[in-house]
XYZ file of C-alpha atoms in Angstrom:
620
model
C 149.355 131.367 97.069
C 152.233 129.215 95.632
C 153.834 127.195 98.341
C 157.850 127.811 97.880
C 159.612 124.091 97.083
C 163.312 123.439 98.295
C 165.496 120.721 97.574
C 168.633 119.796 99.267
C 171.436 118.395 97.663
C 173.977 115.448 99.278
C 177.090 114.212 98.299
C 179.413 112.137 100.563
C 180.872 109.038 102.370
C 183.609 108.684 98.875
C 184.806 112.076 98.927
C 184.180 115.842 98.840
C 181.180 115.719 100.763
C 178.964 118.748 100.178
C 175.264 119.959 100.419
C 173.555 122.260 97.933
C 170.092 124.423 98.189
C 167.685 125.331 95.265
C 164.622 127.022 96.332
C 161.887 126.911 93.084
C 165.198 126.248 90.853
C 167.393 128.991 92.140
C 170.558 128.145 93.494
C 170.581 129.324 97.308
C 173.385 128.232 98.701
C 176.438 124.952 98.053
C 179.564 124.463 100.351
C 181.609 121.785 100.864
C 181.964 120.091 104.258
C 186.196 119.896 104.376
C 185.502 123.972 104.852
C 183.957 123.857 108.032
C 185.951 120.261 109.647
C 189.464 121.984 108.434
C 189.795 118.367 106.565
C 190.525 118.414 102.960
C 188.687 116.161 100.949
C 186.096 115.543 103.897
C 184.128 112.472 103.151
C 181.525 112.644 106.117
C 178.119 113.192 106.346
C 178.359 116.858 105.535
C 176.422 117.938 108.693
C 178.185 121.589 108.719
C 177.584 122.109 105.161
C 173.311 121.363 105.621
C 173.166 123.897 108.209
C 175.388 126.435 106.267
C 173.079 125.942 103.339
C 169.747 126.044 105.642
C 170.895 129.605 106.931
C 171.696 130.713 103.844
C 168.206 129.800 102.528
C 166.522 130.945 106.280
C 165.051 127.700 106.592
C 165.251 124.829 109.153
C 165.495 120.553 108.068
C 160.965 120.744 108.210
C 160.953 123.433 105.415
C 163.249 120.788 102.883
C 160.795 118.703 100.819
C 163.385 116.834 99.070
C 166.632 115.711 100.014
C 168.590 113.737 97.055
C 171.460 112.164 97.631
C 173.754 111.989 94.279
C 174.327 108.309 93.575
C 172.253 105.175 93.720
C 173.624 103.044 96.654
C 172.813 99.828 95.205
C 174.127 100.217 91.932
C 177.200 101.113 93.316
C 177.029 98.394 95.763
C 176.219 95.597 93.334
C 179.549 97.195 91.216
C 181.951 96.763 94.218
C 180.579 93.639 94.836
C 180.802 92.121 91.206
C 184.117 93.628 90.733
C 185.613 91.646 93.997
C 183.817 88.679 92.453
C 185.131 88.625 89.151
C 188.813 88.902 90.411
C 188.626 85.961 93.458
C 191.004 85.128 95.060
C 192.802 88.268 94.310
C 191.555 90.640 96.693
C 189.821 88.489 98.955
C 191.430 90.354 102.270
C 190.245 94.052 100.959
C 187.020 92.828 100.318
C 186.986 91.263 103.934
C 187.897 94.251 105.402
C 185.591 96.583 103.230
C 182.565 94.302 103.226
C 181.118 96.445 106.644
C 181.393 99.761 105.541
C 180.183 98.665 102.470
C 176.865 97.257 103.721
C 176.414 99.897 106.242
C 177.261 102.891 103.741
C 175.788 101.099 100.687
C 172.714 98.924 101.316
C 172.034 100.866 104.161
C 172.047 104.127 102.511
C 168.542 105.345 103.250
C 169.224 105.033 107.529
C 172.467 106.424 107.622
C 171.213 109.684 105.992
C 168.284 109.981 107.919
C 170.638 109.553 110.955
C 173.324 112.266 109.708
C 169.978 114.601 109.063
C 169.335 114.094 112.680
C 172.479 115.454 113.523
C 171.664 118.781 112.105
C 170.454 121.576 114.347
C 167.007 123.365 113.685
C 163.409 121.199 112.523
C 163.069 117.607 111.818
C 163.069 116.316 108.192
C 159.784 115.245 106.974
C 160.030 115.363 103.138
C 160.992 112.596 100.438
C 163.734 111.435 100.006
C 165.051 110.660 96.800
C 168.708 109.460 94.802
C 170.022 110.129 91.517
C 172.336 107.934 89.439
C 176.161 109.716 89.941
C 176.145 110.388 85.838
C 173.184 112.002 85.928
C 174.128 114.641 89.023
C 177.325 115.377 86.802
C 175.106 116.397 83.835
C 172.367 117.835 85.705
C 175.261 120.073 87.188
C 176.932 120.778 84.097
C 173.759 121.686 81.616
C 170.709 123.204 84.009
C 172.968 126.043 85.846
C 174.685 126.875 81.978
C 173.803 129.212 79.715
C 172.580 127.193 77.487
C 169.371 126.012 76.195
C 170.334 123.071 74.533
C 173.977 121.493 74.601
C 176.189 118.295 74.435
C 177.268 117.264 77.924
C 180.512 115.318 78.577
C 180.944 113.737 81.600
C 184.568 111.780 82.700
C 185.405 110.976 86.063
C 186.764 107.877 87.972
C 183.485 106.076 88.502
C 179.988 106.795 89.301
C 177.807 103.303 90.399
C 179.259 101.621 86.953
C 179.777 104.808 84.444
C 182.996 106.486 84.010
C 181.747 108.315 80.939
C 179.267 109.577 79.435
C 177.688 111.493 77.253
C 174.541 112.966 76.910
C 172.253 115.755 75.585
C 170.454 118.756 77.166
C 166.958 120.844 76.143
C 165.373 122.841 78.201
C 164.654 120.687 81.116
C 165.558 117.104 80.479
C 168.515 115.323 80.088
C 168.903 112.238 77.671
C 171.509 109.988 77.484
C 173.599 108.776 74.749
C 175.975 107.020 75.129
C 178.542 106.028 78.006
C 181.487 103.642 78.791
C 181.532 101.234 82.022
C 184.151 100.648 85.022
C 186.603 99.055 84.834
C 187.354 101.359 82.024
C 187.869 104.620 83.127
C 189.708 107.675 82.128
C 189.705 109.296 85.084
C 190.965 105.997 86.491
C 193.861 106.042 84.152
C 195.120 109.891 85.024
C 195.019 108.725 88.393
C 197.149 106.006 88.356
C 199.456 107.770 86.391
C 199.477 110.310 89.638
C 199.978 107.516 92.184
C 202.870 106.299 89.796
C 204.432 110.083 90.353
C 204.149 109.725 94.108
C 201.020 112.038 94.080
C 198.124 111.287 96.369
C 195.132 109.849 94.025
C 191.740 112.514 94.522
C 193.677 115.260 95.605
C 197.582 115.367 93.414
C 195.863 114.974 90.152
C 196.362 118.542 89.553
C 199.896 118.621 90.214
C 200.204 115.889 87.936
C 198.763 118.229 85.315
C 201.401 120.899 86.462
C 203.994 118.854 86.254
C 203.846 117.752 82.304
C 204.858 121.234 80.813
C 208.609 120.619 82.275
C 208.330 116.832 79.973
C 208.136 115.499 77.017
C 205.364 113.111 75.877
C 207.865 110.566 75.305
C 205.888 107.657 76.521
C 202.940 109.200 75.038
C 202.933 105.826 71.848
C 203.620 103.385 74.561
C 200.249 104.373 76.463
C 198.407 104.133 73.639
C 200.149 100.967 72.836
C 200.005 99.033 75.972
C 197.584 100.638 78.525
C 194.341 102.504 76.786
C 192.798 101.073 73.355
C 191.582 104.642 72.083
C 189.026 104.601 69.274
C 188.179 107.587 67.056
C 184.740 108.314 68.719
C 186.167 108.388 72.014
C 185.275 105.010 73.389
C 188.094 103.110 74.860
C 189.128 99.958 76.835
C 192.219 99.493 79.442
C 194.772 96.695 79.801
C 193.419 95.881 83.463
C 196.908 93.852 83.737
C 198.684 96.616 84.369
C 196.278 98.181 87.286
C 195.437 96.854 90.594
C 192.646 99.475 91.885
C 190.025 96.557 91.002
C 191.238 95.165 93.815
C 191.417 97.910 96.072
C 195.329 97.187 96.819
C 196.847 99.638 94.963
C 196.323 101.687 91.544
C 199.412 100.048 89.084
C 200.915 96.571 88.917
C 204.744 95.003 88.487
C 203.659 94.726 85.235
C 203.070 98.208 84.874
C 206.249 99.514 86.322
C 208.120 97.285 84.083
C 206.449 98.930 81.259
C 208.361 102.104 82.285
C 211.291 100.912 84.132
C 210.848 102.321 87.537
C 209.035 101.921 90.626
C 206.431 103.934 91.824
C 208.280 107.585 93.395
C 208.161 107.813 96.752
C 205.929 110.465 97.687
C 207.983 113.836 98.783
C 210.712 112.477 97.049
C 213.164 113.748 94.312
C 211.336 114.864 90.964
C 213.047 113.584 87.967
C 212.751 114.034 84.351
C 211.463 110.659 83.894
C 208.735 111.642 86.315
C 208.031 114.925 84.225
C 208.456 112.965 80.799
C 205.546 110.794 82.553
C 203.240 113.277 83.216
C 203.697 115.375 80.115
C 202.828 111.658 78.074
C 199.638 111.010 80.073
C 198.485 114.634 79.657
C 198.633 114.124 76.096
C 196.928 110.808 75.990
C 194.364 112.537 78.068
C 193.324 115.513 75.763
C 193.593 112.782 72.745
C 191.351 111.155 74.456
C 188.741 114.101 75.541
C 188.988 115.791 72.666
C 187.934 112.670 70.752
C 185.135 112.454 73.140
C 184.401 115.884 72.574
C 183.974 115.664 68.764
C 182.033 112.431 69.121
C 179.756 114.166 71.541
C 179.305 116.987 68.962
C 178.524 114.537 66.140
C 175.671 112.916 67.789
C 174.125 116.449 68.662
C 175.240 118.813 66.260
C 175.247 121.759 69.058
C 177.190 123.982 68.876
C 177.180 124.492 72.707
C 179.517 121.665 75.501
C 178.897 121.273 79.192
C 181.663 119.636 80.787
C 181.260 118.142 84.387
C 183.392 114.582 85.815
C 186.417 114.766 88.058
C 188.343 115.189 84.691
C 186.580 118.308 83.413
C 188.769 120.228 86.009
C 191.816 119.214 83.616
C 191.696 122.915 82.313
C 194.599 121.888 79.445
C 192.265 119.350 77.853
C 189.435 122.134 78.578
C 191.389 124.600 76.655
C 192.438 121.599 73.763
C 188.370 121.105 72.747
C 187.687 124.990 73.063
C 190.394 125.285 70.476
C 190.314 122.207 68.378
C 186.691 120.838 68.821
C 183.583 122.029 66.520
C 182.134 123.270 69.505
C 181.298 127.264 69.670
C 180.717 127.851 73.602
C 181.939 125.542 76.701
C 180.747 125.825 79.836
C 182.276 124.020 83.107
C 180.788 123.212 86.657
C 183.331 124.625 88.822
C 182.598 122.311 91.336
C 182.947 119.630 88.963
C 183.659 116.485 90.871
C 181.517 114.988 93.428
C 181.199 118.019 95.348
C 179.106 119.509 92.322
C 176.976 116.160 92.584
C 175.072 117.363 95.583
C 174.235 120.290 93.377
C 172.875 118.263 90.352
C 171.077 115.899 92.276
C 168.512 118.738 93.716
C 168.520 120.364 90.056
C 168.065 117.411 88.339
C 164.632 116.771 90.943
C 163.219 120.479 90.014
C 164.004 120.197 86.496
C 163.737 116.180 85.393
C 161.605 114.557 88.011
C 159.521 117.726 88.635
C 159.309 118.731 85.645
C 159.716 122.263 86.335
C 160.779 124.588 83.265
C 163.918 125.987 82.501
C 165.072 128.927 80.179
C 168.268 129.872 79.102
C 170.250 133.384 80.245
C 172.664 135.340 78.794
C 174.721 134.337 81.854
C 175.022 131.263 84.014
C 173.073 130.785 86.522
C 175.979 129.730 88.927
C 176.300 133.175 90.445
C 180.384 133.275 90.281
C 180.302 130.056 92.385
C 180.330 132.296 95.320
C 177.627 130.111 97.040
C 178.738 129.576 100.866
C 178.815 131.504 103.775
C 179.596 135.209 103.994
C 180.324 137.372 107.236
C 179.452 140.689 108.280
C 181.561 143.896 108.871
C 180.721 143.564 112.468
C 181.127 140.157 112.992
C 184.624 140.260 111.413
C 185.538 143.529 113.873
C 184.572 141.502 116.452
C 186.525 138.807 115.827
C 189.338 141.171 115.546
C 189.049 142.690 118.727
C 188.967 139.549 120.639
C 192.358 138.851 118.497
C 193.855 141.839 119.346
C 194.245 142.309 116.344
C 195.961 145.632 114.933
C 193.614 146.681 112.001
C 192.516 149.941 109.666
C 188.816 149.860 108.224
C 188.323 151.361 104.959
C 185.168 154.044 104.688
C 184.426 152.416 100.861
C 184.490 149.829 98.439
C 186.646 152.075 96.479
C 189.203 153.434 99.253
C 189.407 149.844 100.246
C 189.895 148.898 96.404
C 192.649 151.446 95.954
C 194.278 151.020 99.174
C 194.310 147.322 98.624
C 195.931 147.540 95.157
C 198.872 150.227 96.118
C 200.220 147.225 98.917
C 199.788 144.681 95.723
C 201.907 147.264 93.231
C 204.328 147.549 96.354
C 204.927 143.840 95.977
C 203.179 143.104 99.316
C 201.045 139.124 99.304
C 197.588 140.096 100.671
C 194.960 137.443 101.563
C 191.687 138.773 100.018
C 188.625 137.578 102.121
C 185.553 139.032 100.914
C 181.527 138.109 100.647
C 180.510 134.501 100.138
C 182.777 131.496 99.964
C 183.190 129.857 97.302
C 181.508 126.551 95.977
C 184.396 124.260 94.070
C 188.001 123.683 94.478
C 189.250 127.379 92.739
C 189.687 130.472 94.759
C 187.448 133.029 92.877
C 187.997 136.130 94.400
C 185.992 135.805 97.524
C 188.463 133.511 99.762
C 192.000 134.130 97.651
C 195.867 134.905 98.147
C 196.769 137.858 95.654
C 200.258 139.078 94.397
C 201.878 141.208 91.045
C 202.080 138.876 88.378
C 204.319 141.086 87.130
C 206.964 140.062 89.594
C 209.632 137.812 88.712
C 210.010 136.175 92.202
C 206.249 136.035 93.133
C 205.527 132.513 92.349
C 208.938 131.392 94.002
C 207.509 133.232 97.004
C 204.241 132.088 97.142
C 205.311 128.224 96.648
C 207.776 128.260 99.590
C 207.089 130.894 101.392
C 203.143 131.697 101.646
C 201.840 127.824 100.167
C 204.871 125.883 101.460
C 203.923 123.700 98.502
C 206.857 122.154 95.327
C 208.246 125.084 94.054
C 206.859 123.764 90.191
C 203.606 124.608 90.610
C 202.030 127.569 88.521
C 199.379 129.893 89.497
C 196.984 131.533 87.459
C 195.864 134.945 86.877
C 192.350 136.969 87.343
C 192.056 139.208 84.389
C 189.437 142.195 83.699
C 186.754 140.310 81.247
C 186.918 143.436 79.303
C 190.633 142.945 78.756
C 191.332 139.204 78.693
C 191.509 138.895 74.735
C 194.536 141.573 74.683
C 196.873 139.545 77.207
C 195.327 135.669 76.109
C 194.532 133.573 73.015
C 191.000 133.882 73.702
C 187.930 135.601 71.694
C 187.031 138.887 72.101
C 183.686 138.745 74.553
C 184.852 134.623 75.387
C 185.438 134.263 79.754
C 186.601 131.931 81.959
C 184.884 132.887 85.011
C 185.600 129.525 86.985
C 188.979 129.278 86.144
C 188.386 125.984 84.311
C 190.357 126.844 80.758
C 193.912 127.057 79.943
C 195.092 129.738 76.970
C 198.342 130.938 75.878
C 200.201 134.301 76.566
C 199.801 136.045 73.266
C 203.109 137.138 71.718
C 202.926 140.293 72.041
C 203.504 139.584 76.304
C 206.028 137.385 75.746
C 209.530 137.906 76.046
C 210.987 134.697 76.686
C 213.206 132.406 74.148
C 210.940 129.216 73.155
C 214.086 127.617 71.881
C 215.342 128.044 75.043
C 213.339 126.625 77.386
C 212.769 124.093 74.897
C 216.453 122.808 75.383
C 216.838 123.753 79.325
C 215.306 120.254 80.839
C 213.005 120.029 83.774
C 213.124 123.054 86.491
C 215.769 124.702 84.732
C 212.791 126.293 82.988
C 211.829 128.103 86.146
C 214.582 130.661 85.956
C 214.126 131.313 81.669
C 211.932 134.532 81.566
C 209.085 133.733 79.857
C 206.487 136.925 79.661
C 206.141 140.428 80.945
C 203.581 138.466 83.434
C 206.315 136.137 84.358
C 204.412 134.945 87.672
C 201.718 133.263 85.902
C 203.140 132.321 82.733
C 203.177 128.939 82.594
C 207.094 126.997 80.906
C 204.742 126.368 78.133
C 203.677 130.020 77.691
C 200.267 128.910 78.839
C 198.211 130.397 81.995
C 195.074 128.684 83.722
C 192.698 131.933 83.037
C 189.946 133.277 85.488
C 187.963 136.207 83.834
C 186.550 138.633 86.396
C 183.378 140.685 85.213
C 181.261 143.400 87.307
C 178.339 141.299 87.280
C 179.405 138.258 89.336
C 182.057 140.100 91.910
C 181.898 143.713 91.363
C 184.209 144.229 94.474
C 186.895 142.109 93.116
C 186.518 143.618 89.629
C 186.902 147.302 91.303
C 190.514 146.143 92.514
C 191.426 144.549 89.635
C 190.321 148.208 88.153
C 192.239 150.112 90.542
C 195.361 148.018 89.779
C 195.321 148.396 86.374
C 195.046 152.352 86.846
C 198.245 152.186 88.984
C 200.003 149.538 86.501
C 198.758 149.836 83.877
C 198.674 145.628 84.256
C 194.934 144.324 84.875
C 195.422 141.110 86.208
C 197.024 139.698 89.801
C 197.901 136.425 90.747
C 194.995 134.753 92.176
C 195.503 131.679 94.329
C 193.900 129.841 96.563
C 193.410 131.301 100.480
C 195.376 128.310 102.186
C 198.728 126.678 102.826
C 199.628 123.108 101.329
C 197.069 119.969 102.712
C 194.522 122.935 103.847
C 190.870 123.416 102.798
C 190.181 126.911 101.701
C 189.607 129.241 104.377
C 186.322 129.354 105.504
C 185.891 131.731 108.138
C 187.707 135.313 109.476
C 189.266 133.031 112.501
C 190.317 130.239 109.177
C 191.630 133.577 106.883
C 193.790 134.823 110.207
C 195.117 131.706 110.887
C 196.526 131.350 108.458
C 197.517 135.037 107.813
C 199.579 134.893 110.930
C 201.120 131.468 109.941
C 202.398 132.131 106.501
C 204.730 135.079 104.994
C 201.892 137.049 103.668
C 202.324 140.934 104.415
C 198.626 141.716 104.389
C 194.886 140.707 105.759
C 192.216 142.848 103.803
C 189.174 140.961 105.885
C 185.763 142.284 104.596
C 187.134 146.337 104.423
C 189.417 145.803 107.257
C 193.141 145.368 106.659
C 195.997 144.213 108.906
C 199.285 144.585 108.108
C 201.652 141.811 109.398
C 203.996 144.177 110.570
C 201.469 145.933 113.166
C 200.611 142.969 114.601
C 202.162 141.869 118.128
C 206.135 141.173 117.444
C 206.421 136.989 117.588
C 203.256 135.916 117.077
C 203.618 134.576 113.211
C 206.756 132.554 114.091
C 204.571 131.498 117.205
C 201.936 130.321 114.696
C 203.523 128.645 111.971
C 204.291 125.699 113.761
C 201.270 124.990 115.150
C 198.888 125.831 112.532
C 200.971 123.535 109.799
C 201.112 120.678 112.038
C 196.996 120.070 111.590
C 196.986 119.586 107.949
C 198.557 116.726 106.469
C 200.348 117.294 102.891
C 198.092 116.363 99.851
């Protein structure tokens, strides 16, 4: 009889910490560790996220045979080390102060992850252990869940042990690569330095950043390209390092940097001005000229006609959307967990498939499975939870009452959080752990910023649309989906009923208030909306209320954001989803098929709750 082989997947100690499962090359279970600490961005040993995976897969720590961490310690280490070196004296007190971690996290690897293994519950670990180089966990995690059975894989993120970008090819089960482009260098670098210059927290604002540039102009677009990044045609580049510090560890831009502009860095939670959207719209621009010339080079060294994308900076949906529309390349697919998170995952498929050399064939869908990899939680165990609440609640008898009386409350108007099967694995909301509303509704994404988020009122949300329908309400091919969220396209005309001239000459917020589409609460100021496509196949419960809403609506798409309020991991759990349910100005809890209504529950207890529950998360 064939003995069953699992691998386990690590990332952590940088950030996003996460574990992964594949049993015989099936994808069992990912998670990310912030989701069980309640601390975004968790870089720990992710202890909680093993033993989420290990029940998942009903196995204990004696049944792993492999666990692969996703980097190679003493590359990595001999990078920090040369950098310090090659800039002495300059940063001679950061490298003092760093030099302990360093050893004990770096060259000491191979202990501290036997002794964060031992902090898991359940068996003793008594397989190999193994590491993969960072690039290569990107493009494992990118190519061997796709579709695909060949493609071009792009990988951009801030830096791996030396590689910041890379590109390589995929058949069947091996990965070559092609070409790549070293640290100091580094795109992802570059975008975020651009978001501490904004006031934006570097590893966690870069997305605002990227919401921010639709209310600019690239005005300083030239000057980037001028001064800061040397862009060749094939996508190779090389930065001015005398306008950045983060060699140094200090900080991410110099004096000399900010004189290039004229301004200081902006003090974080301060004023937004248009200089600081004029900024971000110019950097956005440098970085799709820059991916998309990646993207084409990528294509000419292996004619596919199929990308995987994977790097910190493949979650920059607007340069996703740029090469779907402008590259040679037919079919894109994205990890949606594609930072270091997603590393955990390629290192354990890149041991079944590479090392292993276990086969691989190609499906007509991914083998991701939505992304809805973590925990899930039983009828039962979410009643119970309830009823030690006290907790006022209604349980639907069906999928489909549940469905229908779920998307009557969202035609009302009413906010419902949506917390339903498995988590999911990445940094979108997918439709298991989400905050819904009527994108039809002018005020909704006012609302949900201030009231629901308490987040900058700029920031867009994006909608889940039927599969089946997608083409009629966005610039996208008949049959073509977005399932992770991962790919910006435009409101086509027809849905539009905004003035372009307009909000062209309205500067910075102003645009807020200029209708833009019958869909106003996810249209984008540039007409553009970050588009998840919902089919039966990967949530069938989620596509039966998108169903249900069209029927009353005649509209098949809601706002779908994230289950959270600002500095917040995604919920996790029914105690995380009622937390913050209680804290926030949402009107409804639909928790597996039971739903609360906010205004059955005991008189007081949200105000009670706010406080509390948005003093443990500091703002990202």
């Amino acid at each position: 009889m064939k003995s069953v082989m699992r691998i386990l997947g690590i990332s952590a100690f940088y950030h996003d910490s996460a574990a992964a499962l594949v049993v015989d090359g099936e994808i069992v279970a990912a998670a990310q560790e912030e989701r069980f600490t309640r601390k975004k961005h968790d870089a720990a040993f992710p202890t909680n996220a093993i033993a989420c995976c290990l029940a998942e897969g009903g196995t204990s720590l004696d049944g792993i045979d492999y666990v692969v961490f996703y980097e190679k310690p003493l590359l990595k280490f001999d990078r920090l080390v040369e950098t310090y070196l090659a800039f002495v004296p300059r940063g001679f007190a950061s490298f003092r102060r760093a030099i302990p971690a360093l050893v004990k996290e770096k060259l000491f690897l191979r202990r501290e992850i036997l002794k964060g293994l031992g902090t898991v519950n359940g068996g003793e670990f008594k397989g190999h252990l193994a590491f993969t180089n960072h690039h290569e966990s990107h493009a494992a995690s990118a190519f061997f869940p796709s579709p695909f059975g060949e493609a071009a894989i792009l990988c951009a993120d801030g830096v791996g042990e030396w590689t910041t970008t890379s590109i390589q090819s995929g058949t069947g089960n091996r990965i070559e690569s092609l070409t790549s482009q070293n640290f100091p260098h580094s795109l992802g670098l570059l975008y975020s330095a651009f978001t501490y210059y904004t006031g934006f927290k570097v590893n966690s604002g870069e997305y605002k950043l990227m919401g921010l540039a639709p209310y600019g102009e690239p005005v300083f677009a030239d000057r980037i390209l001028e001064h800061l990044i040397d862009l060749k045609v094939d996508g190779s580049y090389r930065l001015d390092l005398s306008y950045f510090d983060y060699c140094t560890g200090l900080r991410m831009t110099g004096r000399k940097f900010h004189r290039l502009f004229g301004h200081p860095p902006r003090k974080p939670e301060s004023a937004l001005s248009q200089f600081h959207m004029d900024i971000a719209a110019s950097i956005q621009a440098v970085t799709e000229k820059a991916m998309l010339a990646m993207a084409n080079e990528a294509h000419r060294r292996t004619k596919s006609p199929n990308l995987c994308l994977a790097g910190g900076v493949a979650l920059n949906c607007v340069a996703n959307g740029k090469i779907l529309r402008e590259s040679p390349f037919e079919n894109i697919w994205i990890q949606p967990a594609a930072g270091d998170a997603g590393g955990a995952l390629g290192a354990a498929l890149f041991v079944w498939h590479q090392l292993l050399e276990n086969p691989r064939s190609a499906s007509p869908t991914d083998r991701q499975k939505g992304s809805l990899l973590g925990p899930a939680f039983s009828d039962g165990e979410i009643a119970g939870f309830l009823d030690g609440k006290g907790a006022v609640f209604s349980t639907a008898g069906s999928e489909r009452e549940l469905a229908e009386r779920t998307a009557r409350l969202l035609a009302e108007g009413k906010v419902v959080g949506w917390f339903q099967g498995r988590m999911e694995f990445g940094p979108r909301a997918l439709g298991g752990r989400s905050i819904l509303g009527d994108p039809r509704s002018p005020e909704m994404q006012r609302t949900l910023n201030l009231k629901i988020k308490f987040r900058e009122s700029f920031r867009p949300f994006a909608p889940s649309v039927l599969s089946e329908k997608a083409h009629k309400w966005f610039d996208l091919r008949e049959g073509e989906n977005s399932p992770y969220m991962l790919l910006v396209a435009g409101v086509k005309d027809c849905h539009r009923s905004g003035d372009s001239t307009k909000l062209r000459e309205v500067g910075g917020f102003g645009k807020l208030g200029i209708q833009r589409s019958t869909v106003q609460a996810i249209t984008h100021v540039d007409f553009s909306a970050r588009v998840q496509t919902v089919d039966e196949g990967r949530n069938p419960i989620y596509h039966l209320l998108l169903t249900e809403f069209e029927a009353i609506t005649g509209c098949p798409m809601l706002i779908n954001t994230s289950f959270n309020v600002r500095g917040e991991p995604i919920v996790c759990s029914p105690e995380d989803a009622y937390a913050c349910f209680m804290a926030t100005g949402m009107d409804v809890l639909v928790l597996g098929p039971h739903i609360l209504l906010k205004g059955d529950q005991a008189e007081g207890a949200a105000t009670r709750n706010r406080v509390g529950h948005l003093a443990k998360f500091e703002l990202d």
